[in-house]
PDB file of N, CA and C in Angstrom:
ATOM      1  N   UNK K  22      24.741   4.680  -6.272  1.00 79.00           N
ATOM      2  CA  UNK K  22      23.758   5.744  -6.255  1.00 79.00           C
ATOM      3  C   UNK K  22      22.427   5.269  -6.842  1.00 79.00           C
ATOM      4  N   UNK K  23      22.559   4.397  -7.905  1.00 87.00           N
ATOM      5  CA  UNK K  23      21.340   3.793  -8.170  1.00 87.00           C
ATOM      6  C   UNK K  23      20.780   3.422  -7.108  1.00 87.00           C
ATOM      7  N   UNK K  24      21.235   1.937  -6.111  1.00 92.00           N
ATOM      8  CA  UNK K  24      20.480   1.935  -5.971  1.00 92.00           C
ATOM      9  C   UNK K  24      19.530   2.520  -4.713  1.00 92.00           C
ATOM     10  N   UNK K  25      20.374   3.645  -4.255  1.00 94.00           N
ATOM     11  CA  UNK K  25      19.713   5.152  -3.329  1.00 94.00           C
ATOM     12  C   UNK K  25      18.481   4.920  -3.885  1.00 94.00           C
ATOM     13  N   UNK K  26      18.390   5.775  -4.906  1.00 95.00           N
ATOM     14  CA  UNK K  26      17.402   6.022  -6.254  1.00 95.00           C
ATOM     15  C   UNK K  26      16.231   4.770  -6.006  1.00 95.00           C
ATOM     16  N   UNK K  27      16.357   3.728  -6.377  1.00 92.00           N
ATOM     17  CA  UNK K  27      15.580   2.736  -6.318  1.00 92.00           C
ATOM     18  C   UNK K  27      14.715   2.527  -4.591  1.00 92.00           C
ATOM     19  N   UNK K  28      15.273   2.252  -4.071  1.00 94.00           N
ATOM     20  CA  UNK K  28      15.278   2.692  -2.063  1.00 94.00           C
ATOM     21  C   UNK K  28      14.262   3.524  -2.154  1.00 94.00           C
ATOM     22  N   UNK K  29      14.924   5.025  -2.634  1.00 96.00           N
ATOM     23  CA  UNK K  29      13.724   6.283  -2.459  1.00 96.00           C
ATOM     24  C   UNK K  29      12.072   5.957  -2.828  1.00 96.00           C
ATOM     25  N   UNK K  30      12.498   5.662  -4.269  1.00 94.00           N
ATOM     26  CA  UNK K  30      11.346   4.914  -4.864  1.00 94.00           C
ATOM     27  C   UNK K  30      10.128   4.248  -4.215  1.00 94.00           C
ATOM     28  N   UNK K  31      11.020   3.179  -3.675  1.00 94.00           N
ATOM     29  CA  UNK K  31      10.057   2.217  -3.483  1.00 94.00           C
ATOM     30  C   UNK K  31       9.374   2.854  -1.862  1.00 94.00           C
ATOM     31  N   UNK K  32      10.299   3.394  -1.001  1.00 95.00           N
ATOM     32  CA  UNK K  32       9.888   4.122  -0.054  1.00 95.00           C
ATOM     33  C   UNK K  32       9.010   4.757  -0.246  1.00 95.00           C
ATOM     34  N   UNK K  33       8.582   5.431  -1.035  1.00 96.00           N
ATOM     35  CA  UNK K  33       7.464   6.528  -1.740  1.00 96.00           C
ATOM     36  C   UNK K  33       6.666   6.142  -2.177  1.00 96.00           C
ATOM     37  N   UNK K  34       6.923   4.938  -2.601  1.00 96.00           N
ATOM     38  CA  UNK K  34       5.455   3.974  -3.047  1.00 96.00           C
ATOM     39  C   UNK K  34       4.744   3.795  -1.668  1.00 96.00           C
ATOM     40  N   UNK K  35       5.306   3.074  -0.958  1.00 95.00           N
ATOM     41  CA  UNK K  35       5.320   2.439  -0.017  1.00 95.00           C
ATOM     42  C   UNK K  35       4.025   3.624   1.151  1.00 95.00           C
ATOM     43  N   UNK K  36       4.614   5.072   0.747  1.00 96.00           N
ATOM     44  CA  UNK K  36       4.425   5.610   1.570  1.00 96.00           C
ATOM     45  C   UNK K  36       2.503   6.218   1.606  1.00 96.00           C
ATOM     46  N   UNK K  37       2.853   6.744   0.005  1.00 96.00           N
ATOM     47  CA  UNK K  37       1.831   6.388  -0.846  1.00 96.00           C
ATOM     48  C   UNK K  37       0.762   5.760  -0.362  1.00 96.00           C
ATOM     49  N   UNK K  38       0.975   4.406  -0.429  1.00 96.00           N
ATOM     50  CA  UNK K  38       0.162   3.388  -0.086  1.00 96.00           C
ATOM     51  C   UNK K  38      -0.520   3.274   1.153  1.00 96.00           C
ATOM     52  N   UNK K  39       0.552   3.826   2.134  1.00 95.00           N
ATOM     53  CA  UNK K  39      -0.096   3.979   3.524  1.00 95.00           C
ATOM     54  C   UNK K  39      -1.620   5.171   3.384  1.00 95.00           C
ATOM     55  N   UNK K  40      -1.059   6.386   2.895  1.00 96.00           N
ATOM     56  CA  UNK K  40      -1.857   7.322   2.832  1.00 96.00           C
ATOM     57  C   UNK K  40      -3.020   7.270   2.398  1.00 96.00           C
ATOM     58  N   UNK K  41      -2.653   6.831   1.118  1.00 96.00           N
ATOM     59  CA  UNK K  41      -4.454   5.858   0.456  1.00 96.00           C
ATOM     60  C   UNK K  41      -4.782   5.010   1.338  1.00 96.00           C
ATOM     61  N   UNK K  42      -3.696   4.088   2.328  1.00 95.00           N
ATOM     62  CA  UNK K  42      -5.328   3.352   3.089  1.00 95.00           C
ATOM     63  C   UNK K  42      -5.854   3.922   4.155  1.00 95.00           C
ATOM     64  N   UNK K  43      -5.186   5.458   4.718  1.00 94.00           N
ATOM     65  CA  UNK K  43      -6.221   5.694   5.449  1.00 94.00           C
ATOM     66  C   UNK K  43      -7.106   6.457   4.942  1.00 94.00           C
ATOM     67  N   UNK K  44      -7.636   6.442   3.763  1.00 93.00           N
ATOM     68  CA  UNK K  44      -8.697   7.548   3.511  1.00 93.00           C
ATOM     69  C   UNK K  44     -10.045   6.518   3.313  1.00 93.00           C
ATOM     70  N   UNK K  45     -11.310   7.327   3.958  1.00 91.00           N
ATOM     71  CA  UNK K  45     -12.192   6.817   4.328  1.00 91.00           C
ATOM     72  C   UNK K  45     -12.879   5.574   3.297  1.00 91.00           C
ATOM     73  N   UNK K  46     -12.893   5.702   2.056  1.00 92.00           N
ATOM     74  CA  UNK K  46     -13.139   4.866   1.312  1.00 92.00           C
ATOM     75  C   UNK K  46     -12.185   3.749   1.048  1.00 92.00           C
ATOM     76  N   UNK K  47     -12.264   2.540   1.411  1.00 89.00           N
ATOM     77  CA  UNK K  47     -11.235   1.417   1.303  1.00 89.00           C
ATOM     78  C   UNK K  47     -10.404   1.418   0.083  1.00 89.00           C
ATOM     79  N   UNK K  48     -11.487   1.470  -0.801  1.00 93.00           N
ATOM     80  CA  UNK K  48     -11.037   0.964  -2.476  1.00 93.00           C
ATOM     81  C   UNK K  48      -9.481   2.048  -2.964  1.00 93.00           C
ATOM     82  N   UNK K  49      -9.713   3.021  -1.900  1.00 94.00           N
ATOM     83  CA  UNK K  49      -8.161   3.521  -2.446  1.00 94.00           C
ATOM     84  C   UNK K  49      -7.041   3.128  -2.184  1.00 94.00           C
ATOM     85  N   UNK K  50      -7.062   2.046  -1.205  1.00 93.00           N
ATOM     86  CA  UNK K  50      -6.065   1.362  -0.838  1.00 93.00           C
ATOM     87  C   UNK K  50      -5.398   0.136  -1.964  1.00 93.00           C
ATOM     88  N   UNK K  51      -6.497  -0.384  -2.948  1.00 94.00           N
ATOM     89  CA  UNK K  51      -6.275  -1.104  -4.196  1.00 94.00           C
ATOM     90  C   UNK K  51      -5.608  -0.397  -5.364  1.00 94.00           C
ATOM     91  N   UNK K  52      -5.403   0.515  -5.622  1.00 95.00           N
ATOM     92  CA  UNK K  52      -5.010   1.396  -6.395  1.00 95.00           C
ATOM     93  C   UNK K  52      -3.416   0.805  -6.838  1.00 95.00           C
ATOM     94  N   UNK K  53      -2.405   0.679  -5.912  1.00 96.00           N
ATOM     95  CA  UNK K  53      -1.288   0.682  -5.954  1.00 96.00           C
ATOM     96  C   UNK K  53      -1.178  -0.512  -6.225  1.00 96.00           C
ATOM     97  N   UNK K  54      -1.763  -1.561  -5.366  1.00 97.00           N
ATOM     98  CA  UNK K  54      -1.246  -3.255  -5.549  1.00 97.00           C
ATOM     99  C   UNK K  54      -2.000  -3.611  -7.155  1.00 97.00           C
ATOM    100  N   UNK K  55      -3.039  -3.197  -7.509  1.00 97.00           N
ATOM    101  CA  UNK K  55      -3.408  -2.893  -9.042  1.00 97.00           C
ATOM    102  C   UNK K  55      -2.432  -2.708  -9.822  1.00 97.00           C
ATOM    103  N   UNK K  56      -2.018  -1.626  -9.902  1.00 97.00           N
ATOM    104  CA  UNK K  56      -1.317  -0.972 -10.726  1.00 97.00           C
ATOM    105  C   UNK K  56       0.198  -1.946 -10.800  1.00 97.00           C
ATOM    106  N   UNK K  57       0.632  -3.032  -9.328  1.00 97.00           N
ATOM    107  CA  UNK K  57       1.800  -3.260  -9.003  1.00 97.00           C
ATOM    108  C   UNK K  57       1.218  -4.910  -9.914  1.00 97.00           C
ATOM    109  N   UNK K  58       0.480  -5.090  -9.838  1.00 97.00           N
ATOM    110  CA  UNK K  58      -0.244  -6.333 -10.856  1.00 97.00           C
ATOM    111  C   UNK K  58       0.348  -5.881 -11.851  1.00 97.00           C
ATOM    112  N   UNK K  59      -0.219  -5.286 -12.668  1.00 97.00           N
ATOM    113  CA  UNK K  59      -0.435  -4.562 -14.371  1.00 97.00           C
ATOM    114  C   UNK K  59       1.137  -4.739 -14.486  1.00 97.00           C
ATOM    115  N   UNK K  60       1.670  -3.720 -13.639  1.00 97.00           N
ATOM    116  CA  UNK K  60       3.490  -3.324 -14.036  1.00 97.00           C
ATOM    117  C   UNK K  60       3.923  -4.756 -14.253  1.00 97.00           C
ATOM    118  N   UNK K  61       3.787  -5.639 -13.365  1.00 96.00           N
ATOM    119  CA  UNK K  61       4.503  -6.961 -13.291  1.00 96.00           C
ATOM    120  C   UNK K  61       3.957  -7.904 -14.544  1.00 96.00           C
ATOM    121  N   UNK K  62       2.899  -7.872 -14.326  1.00 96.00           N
ATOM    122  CA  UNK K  62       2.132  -8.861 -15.929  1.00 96.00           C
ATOM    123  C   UNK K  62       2.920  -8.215 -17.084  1.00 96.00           C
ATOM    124  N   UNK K  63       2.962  -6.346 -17.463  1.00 97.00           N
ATOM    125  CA  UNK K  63       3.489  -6.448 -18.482  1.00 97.00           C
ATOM    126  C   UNK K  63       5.033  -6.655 -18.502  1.00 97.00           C
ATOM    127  N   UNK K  64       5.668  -6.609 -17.137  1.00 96.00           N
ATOM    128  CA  UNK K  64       7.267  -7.334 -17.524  1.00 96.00           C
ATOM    129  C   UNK K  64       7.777  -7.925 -17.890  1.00 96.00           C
ATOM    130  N   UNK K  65       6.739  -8.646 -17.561  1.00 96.00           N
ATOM    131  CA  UNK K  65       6.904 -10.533 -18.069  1.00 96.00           C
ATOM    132  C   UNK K  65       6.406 -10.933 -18.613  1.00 96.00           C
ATOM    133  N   UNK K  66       5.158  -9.947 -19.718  1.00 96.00           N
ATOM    134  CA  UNK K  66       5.087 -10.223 -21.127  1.00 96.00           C
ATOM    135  C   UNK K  66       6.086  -9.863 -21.949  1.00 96.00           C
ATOM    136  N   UNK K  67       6.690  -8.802 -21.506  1.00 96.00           N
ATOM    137  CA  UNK K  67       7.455  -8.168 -22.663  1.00 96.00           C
ATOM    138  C   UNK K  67       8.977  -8.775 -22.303  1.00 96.00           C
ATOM    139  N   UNK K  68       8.967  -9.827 -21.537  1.00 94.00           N
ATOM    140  CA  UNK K  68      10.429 -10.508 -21.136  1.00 94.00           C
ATOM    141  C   UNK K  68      11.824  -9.676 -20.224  1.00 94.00           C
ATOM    142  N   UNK K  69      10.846  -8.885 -19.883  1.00 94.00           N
ATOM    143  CA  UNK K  69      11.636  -8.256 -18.763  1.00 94.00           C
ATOM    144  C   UNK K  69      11.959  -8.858 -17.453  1.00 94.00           C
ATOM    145  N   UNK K  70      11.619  -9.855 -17.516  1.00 93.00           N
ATOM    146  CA  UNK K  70      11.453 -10.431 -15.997  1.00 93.00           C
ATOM    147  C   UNK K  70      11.054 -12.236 -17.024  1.00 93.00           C
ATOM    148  N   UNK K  71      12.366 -12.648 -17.181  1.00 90.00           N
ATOM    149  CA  UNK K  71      12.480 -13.743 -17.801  1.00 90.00           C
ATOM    150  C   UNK K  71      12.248 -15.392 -16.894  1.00 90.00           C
ATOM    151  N   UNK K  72      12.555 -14.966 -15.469  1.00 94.00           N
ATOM    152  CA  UNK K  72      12.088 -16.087 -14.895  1.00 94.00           C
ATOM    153  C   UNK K  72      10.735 -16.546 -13.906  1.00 94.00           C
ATOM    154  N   UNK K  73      10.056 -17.071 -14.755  1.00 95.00           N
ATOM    155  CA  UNK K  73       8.933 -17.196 -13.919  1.00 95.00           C
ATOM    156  C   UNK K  73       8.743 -17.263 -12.409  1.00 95.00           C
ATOM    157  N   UNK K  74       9.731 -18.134 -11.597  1.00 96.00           N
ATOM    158  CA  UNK K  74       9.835 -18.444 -10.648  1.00 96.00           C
ATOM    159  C   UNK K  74      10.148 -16.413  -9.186  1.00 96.00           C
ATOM    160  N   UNK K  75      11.143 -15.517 -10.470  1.00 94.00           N
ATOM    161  CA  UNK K  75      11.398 -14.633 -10.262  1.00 94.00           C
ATOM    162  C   UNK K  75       9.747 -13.743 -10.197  1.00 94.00           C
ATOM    163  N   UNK K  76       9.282 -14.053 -11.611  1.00 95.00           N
ATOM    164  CA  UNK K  76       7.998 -12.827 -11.243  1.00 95.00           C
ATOM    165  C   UNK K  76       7.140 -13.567 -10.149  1.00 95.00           C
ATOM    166  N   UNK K  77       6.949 -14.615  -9.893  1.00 96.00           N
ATOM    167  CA  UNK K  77       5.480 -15.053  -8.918  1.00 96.00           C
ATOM    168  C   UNK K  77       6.582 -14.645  -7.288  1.00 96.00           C
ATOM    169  N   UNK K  78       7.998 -14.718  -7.340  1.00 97.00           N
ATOM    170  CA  UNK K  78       8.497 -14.111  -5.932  1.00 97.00           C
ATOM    171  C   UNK K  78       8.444 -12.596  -5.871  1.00 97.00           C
ATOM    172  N   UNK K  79       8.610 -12.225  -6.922  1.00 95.00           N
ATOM    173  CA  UNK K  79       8.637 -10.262  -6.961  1.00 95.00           C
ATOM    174  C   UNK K  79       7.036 -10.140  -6.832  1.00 95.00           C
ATOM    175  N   UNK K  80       5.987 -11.127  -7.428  1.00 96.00           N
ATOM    176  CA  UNK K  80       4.743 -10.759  -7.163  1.00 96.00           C
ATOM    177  C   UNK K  80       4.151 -10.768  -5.357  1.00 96.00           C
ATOM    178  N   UNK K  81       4.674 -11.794  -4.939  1.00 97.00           N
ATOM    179  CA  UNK K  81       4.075 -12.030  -3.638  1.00 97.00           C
ATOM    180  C   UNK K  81       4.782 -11.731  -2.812  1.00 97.00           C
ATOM    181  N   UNK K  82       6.107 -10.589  -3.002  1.00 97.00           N
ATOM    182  CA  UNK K  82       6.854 -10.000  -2.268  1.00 97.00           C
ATOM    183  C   UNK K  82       6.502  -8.409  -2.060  1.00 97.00           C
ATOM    184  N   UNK K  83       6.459  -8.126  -3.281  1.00 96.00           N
ATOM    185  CA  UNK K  83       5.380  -7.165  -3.357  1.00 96.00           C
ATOM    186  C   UNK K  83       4.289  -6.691  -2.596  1.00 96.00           C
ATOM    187  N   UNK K  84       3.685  -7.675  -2.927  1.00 97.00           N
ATOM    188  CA  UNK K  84       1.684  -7.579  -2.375  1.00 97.00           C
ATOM    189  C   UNK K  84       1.800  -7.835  -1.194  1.00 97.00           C
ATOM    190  N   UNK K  85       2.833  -8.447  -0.576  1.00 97.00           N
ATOM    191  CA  UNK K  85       3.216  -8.701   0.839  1.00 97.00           C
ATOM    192  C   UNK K  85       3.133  -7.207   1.686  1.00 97.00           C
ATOM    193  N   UNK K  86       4.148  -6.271   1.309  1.00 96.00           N
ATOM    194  CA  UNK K  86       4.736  -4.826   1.793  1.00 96.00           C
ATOM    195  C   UNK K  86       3.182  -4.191   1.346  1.00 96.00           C
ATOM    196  N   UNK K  87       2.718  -4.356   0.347  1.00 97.00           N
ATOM    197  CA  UNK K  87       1.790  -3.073   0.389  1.00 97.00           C
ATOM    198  C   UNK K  87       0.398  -3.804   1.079  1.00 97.00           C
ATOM    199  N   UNK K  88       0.410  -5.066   1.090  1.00 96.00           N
ATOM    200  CA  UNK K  88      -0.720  -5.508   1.394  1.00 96.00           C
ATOM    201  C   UNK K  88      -0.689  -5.101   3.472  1.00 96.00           C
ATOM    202  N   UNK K  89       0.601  -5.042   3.481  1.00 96.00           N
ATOM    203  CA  UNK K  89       1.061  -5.041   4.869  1.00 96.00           C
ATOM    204  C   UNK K  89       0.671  -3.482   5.563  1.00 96.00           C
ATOM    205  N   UNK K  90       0.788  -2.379   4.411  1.00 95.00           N
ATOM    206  CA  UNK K  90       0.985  -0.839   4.458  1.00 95.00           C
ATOM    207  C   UNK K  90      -0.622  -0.447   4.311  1.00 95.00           C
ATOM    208  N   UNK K  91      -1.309  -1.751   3.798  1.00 96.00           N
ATOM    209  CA  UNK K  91      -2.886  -1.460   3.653  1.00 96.00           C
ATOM    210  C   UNK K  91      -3.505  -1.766   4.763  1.00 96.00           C
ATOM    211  N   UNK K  92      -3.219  -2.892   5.885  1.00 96.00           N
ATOM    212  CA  UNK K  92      -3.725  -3.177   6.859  1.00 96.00           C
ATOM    213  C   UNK K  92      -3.332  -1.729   7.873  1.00 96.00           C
ATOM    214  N   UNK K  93      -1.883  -1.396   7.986  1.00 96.00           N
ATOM    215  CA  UNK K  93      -1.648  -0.463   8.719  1.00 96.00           C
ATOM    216  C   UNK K  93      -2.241   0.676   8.772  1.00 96.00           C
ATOM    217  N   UNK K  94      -2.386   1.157   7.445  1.00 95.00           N
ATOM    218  CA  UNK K  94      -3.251   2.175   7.475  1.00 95.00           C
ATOM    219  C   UNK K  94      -4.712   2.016   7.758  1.00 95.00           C
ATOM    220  N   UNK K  95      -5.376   1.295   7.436  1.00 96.00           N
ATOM    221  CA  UNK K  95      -6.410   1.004   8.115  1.00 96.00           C
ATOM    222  C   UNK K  95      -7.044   0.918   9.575  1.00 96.00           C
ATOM    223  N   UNK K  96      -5.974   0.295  10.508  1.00 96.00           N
ATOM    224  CA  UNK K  96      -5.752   0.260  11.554  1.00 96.00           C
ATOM    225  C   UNK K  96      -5.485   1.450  12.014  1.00 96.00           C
ATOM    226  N   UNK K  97      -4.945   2.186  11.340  1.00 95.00           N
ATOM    227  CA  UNK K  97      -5.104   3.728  11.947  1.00 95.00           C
ATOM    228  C   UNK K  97      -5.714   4.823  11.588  1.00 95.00           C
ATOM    229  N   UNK K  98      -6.695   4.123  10.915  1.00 94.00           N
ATOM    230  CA  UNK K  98      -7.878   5.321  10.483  1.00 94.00           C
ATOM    231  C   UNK K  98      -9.302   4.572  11.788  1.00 94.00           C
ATOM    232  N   UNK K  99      -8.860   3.268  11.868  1.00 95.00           N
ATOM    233  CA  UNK K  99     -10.050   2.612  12.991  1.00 95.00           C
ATOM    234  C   UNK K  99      -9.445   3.586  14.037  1.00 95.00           C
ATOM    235  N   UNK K 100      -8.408   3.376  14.344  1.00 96.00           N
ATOM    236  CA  UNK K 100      -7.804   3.805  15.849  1.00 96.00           C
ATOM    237  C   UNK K 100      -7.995   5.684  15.759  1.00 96.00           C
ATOM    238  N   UNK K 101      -8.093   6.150  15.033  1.00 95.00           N
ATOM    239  CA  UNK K 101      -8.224   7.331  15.025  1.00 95.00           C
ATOM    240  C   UNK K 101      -9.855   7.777  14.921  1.00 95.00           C
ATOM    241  N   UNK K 102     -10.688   7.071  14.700  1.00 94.00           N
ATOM    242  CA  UNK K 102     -12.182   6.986  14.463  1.00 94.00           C
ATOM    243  C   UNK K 102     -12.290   6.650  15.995  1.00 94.00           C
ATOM    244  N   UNK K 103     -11.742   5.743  16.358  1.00 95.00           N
ATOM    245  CA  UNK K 103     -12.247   5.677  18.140  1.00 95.00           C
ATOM    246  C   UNK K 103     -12.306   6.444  18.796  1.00 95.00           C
ATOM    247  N   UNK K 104     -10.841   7.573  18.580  1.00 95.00           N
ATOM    248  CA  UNK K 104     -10.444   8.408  19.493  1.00 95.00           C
ATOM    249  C   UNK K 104     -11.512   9.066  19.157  1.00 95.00           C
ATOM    250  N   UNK K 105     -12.000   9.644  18.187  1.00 93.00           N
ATOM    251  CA  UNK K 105     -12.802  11.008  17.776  1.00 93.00           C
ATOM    252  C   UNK K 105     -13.953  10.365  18.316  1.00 93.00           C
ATOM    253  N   UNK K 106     -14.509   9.108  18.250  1.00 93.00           N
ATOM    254  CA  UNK K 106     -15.523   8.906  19.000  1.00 93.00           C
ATOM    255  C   UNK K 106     -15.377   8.742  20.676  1.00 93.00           C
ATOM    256  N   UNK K 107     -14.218   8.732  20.896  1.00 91.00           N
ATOM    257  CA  UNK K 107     -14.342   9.099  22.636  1.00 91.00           C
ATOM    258  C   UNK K 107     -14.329  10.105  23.104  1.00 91.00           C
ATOM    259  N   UNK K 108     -13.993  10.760  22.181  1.00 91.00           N
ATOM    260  CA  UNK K 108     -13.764  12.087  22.363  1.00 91.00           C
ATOM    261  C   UNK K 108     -15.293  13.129  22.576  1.00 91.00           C
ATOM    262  N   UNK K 109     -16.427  12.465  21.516  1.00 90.00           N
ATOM    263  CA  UNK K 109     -17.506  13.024  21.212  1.00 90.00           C
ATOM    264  C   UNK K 109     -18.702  12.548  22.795  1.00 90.00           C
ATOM    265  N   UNK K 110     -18.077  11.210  23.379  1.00 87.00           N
ATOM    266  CA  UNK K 110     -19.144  10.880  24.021  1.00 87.00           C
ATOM    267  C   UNK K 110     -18.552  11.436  25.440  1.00 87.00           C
ATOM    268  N   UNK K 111     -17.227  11.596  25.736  1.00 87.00           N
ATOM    269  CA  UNK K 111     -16.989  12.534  27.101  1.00 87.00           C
ATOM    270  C   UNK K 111     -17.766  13.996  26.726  1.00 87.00           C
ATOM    271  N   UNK K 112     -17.469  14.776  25.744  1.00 84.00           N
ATOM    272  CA  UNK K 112     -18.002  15.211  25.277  1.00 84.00           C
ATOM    273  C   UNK K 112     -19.620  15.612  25.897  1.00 84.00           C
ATOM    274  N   UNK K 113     -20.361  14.579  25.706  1.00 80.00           N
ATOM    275  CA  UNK K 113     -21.656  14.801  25.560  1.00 80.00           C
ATOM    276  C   UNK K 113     -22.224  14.523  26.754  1.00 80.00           C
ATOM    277  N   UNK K 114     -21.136  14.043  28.165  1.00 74.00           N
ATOM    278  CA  UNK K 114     -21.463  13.308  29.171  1.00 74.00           C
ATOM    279  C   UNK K 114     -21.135  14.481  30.149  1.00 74.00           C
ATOM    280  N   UNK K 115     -20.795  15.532  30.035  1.00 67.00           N
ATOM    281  CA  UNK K 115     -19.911  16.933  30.450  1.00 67.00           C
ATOM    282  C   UNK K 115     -21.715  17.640  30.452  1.00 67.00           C
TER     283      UNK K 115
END
């Protein structure tokens, strides 16, 4: 059941992340992989995450998925900006 729990989690991050990158200002899309920095630096100050080799793979495994959930969303705030602009120039051609 844990790790359900954990799954949900990270799904929700995940999901999160999408949502912030489609909002019109980019920089909200940094928010999460920030914050996913900070969490990880202090793990492995405070020896929670004892093998180095472990935090630089949880780091760039990480930044991988959200860095991945940042392009996507992006891509569909472009693709949705097109439509509304095709939309405006049939529109105006009527």
């Amino acid at each position: 059941m844990d790790d359900l729990y954990r799954l949900l989690v990270i799904v929700g991050i995940l999901a999160v992340q999408y949502f912030f990158s489609t909002r019109n200002n980019v920089y909200w899309g940094s928010v999460i992989p920030v914050a996913y920095i900070v969490f990880l630096i202090w793990m492995f100050v405070t020896n929670r995450i004892e093998n180095t080799l472990g935090f630089i793979l949880y780091l760039l495994l990480g930044l991988l998925f959200l860095i991945a959930e940042w392009s996507a969303g992006r891509k569909s705030l472009s693709q949705k900006r097109k439509k509304e602009l095709d939309k405006i120039k049939t529109h105006d051609l009527k």
